[in-house]
Short mmCIF file of C-alpha atoms in Angstrom, two decimals:
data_model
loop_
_atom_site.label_atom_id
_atom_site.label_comp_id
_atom_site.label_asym_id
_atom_site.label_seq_id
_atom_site.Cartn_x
_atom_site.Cartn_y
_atom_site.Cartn_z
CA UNK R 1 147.59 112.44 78.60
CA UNK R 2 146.07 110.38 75.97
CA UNK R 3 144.24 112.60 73.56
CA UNK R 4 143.82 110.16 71.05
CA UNK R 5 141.82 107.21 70.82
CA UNK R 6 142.55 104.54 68.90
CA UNK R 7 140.51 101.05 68.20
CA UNK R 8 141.00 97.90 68.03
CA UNK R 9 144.22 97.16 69.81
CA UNK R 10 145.05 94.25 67.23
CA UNK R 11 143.11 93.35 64.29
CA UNK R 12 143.45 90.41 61.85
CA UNK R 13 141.81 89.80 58.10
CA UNK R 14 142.68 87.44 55.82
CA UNK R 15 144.33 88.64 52.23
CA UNK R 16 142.49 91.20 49.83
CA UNK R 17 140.56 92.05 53.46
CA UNK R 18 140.09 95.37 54.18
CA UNK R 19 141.21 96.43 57.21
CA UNK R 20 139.62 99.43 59.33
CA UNK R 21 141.44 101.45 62.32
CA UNK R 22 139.69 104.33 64.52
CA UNK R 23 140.33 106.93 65.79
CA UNK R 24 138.88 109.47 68.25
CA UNK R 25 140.17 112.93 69.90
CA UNK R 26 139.06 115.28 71.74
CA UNK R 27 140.69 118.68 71.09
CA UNK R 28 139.18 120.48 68.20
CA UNK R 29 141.90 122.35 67.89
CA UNK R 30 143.85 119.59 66.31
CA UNK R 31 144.32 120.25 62.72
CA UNK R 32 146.84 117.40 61.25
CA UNK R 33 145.76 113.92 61.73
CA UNK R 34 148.45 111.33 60.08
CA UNK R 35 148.77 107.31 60.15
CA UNK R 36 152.55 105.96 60.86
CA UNK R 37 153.21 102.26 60.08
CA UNK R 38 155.65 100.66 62.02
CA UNK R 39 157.65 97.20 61.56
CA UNK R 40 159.17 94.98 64.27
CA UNK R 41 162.51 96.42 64.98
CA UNK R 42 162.07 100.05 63.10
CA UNK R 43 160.94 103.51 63.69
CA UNK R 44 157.10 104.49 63.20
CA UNK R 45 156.91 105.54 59.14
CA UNK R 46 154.63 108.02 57.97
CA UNK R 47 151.95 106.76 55.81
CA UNK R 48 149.18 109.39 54.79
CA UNK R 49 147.89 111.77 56.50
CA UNK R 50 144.85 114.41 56.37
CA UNK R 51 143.80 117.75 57.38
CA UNK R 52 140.53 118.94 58.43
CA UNK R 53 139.24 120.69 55.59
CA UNK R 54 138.48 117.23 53.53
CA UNK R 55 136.52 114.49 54.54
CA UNK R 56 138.54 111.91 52.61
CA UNK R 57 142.54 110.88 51.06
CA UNK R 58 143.46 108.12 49.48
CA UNK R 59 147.01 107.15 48.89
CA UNK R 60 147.42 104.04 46.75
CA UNK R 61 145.46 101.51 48.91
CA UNK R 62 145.58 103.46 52.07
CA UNK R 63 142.39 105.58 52.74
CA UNK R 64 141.76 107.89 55.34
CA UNK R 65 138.10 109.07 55.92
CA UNK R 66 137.57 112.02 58.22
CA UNK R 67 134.21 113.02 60.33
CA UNK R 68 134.79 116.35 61.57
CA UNK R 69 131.51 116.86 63.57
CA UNK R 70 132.31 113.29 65.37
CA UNK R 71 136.09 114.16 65.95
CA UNK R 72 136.83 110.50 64.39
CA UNK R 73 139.02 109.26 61.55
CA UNK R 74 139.97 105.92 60.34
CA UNK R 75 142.62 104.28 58.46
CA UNK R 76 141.30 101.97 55.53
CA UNK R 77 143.72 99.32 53.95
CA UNK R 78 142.51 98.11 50.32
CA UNK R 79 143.38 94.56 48.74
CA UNK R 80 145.43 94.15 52.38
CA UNK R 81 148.56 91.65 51.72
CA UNK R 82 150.28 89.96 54.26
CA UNK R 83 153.42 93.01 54.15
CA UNK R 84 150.84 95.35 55.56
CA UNK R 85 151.28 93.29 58.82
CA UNK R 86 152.29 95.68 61.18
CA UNK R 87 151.48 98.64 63.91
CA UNK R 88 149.71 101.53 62.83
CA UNK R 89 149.43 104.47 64.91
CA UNK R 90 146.54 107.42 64.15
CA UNK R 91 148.35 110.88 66.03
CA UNK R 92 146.73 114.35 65.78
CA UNK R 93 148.67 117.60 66.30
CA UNK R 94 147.49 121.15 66.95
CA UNK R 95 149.64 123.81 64.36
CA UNK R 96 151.86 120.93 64.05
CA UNK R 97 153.17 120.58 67.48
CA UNK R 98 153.02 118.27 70.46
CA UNK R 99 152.37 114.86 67.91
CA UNK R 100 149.80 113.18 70.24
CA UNK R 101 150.03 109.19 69.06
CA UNK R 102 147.40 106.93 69.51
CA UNK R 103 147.59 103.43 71.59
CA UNK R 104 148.48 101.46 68.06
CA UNK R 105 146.77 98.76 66.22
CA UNK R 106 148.54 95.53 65.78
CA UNK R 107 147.35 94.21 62.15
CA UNK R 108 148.21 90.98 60.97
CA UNK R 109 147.48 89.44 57.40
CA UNK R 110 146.77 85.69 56.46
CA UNK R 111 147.85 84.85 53.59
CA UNK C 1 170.62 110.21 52.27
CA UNK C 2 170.88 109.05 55.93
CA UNK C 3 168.05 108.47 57.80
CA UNK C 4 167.74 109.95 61.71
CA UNK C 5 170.55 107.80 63.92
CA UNK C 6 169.82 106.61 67.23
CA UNK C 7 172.88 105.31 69.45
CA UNK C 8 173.53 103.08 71.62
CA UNK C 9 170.58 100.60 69.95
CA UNK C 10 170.02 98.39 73.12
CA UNK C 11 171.48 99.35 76.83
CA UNK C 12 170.38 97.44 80.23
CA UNK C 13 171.07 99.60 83.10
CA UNK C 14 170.02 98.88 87.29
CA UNK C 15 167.87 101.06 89.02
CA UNK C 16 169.07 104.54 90.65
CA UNK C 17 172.04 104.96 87.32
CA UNK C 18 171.62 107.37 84.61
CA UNK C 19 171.32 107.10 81.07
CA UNK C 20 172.08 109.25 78.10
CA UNK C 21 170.67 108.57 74.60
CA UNK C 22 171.76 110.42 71.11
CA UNK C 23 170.15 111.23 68.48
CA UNK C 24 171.68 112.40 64.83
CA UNK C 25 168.77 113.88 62.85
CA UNK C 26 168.49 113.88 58.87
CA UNK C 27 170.92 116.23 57.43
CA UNK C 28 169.10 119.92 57.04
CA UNK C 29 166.82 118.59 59.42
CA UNK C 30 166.57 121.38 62.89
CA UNK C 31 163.99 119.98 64.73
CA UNK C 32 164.40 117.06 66.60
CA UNK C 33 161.41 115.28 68.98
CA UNK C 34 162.11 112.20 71.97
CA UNK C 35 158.97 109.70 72.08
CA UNK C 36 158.77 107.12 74.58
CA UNK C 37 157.47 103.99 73.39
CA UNK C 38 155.80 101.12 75.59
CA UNK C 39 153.58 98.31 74.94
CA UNK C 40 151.02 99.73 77.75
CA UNK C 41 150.99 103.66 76.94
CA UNK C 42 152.01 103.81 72.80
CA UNK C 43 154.11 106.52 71.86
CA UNK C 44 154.20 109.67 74.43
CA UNK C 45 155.62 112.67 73.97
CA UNK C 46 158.72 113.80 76.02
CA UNK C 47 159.75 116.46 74.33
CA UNK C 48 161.22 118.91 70.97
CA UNK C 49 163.82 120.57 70.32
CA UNK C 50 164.45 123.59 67.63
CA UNK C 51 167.55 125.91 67.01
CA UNK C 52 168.71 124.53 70.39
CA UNK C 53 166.21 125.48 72.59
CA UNK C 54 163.17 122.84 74.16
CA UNK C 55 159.88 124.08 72.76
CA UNK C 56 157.70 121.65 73.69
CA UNK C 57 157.47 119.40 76.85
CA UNK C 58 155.57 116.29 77.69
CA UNK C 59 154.14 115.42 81.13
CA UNK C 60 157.20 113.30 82.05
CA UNK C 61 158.72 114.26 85.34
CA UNK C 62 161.94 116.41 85.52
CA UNK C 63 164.49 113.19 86.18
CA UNK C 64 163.96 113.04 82.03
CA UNK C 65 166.02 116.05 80.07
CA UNK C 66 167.66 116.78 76.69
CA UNK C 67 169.47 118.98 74.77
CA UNK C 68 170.34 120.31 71.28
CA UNK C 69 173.62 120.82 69.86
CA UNK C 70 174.22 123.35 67.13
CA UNK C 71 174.29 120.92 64.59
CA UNK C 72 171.37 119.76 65.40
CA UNK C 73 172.25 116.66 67.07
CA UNK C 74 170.19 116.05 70.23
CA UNK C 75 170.82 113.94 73.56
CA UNK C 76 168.38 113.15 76.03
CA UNK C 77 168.88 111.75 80.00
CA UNK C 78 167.23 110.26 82.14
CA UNK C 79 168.77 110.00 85.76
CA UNK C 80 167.86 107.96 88.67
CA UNK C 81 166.85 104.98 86.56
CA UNK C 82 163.25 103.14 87.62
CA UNK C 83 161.92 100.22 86.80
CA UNK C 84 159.11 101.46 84.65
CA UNK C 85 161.33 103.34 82.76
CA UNK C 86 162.26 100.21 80.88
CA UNK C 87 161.20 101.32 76.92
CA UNK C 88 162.15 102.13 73.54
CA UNK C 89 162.96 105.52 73.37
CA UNK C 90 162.62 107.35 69.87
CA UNK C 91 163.93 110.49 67.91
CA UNK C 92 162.40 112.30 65.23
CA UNK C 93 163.50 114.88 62.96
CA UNK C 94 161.66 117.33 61.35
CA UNK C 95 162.50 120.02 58.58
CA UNK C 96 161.50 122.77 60.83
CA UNK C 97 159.61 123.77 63.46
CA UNK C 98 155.98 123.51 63.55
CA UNK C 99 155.88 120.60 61.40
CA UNK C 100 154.15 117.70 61.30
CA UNK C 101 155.60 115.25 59.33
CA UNK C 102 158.45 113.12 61.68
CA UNK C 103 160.78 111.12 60.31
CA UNK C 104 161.76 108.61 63.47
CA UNK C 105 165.36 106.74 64.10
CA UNK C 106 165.05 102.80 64.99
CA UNK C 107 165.02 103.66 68.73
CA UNK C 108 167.16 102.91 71.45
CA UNK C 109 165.84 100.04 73.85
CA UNK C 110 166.22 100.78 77.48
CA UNK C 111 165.46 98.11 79.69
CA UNK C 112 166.07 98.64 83.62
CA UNK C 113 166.67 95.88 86.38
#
């Protein structure tokens, strides 16, 4: 079932870092890819998200890049500070139905 | 304004009972989406709900079920309790249907013995 790829399974970078998650999926008829950040205890939180027809999005420090032609996005974190510690999940949905989540990255930030 | 409501939080229930989770979406919010989340598989899809009728399904075998009420309050079920069942179970609301932005509850953790 898992349509959505998603690398590395935990990740950790020191303070200012920049963190990078990927993604990978294999229906190109998906056409909404967003990130969710989740906290111990809480729901997944949508961050940013992208459609297909740019290649980048940046939200405050959170960047998304997009490679249509490789059917890969990935999650950038600018200046990352220990509160970005958390899961992220990449998903990717086809006329926004059927959310299809990645596995989830586990980040964690040194101070 | 509220934010989606998931009740009961945390329930332990043995093998071969039944189970029934509910889910209170955000207000003017008809759309309403079950995720099942587990450390091995992430967050899969079980299934939506609009206007009270199932739209989407996940591959999930039939022993899992929900419903919509008119006010757009959803419950879902799972009967004949396994082991592997054991997960957080999460709602999401959604404006309207097709959408893609979900705004999820805290979960409800299931764990099965």
């Amino acid at each position: 079932q898992q349509q959505v790829k998603q690398s590395p399974q935990s990740l950790i970078v020191q303070k200012g870092g920049i963190p990078i998650i990927n993604c990978a999926y294999e229906n190109t008829a998906f056409d909404y890819f967003p990130w969710y950040q989740q906290f111990p205890g809480k729901g997944p939180a949508l961050l940013i998200a992208i459609r297909p027809d740019v290649s980048e999005k940046k939200e405050g420090r959170f960047t998304i890049s997009f490679n249509k032609s490789a059917k890969q996005f990935s999650l950038h974190i600018m200046d990352s500070q220990p509160g970005d510690s958390a899961t992220y999940f990449c998903a990717a949905s086809r006329d926004n139905n059927d959310m299809r989540f990645g596995a989830g990255t586990r980040l964690t930030v040194k101070p | 304004k509220a934010g989606v409501t998931q009740t009961p939080r945390y329930l332990i229930k043995t093998r071969g009972q039944q189970v029934t989770l509910s889910c209170s979406p955000i207000s003017g919010h008809r759309s309403v989406s079950w995720y099942q989340q587990t450390p091995g598989q992430g967050l899969q899809f079980l299934f939506e709900y609009f206007s009270e009728t199932q739209r989407n399904k996940g591959n999930f075998p039939g022993r899992f079920s929900g419903r919509q009420f008119s006010n757009s309050r959803s419950e879902m079920n799972v009967s004949t309790l396994e082991l592997g069942d054991s997960a957080l179970y999460l709602c999401a609301s959604s404006l309207q249907y097709p959408t893609g932005e979900l705004f999820f509850g805290e979960g409800s953790r299931l764990t099965v013995l």
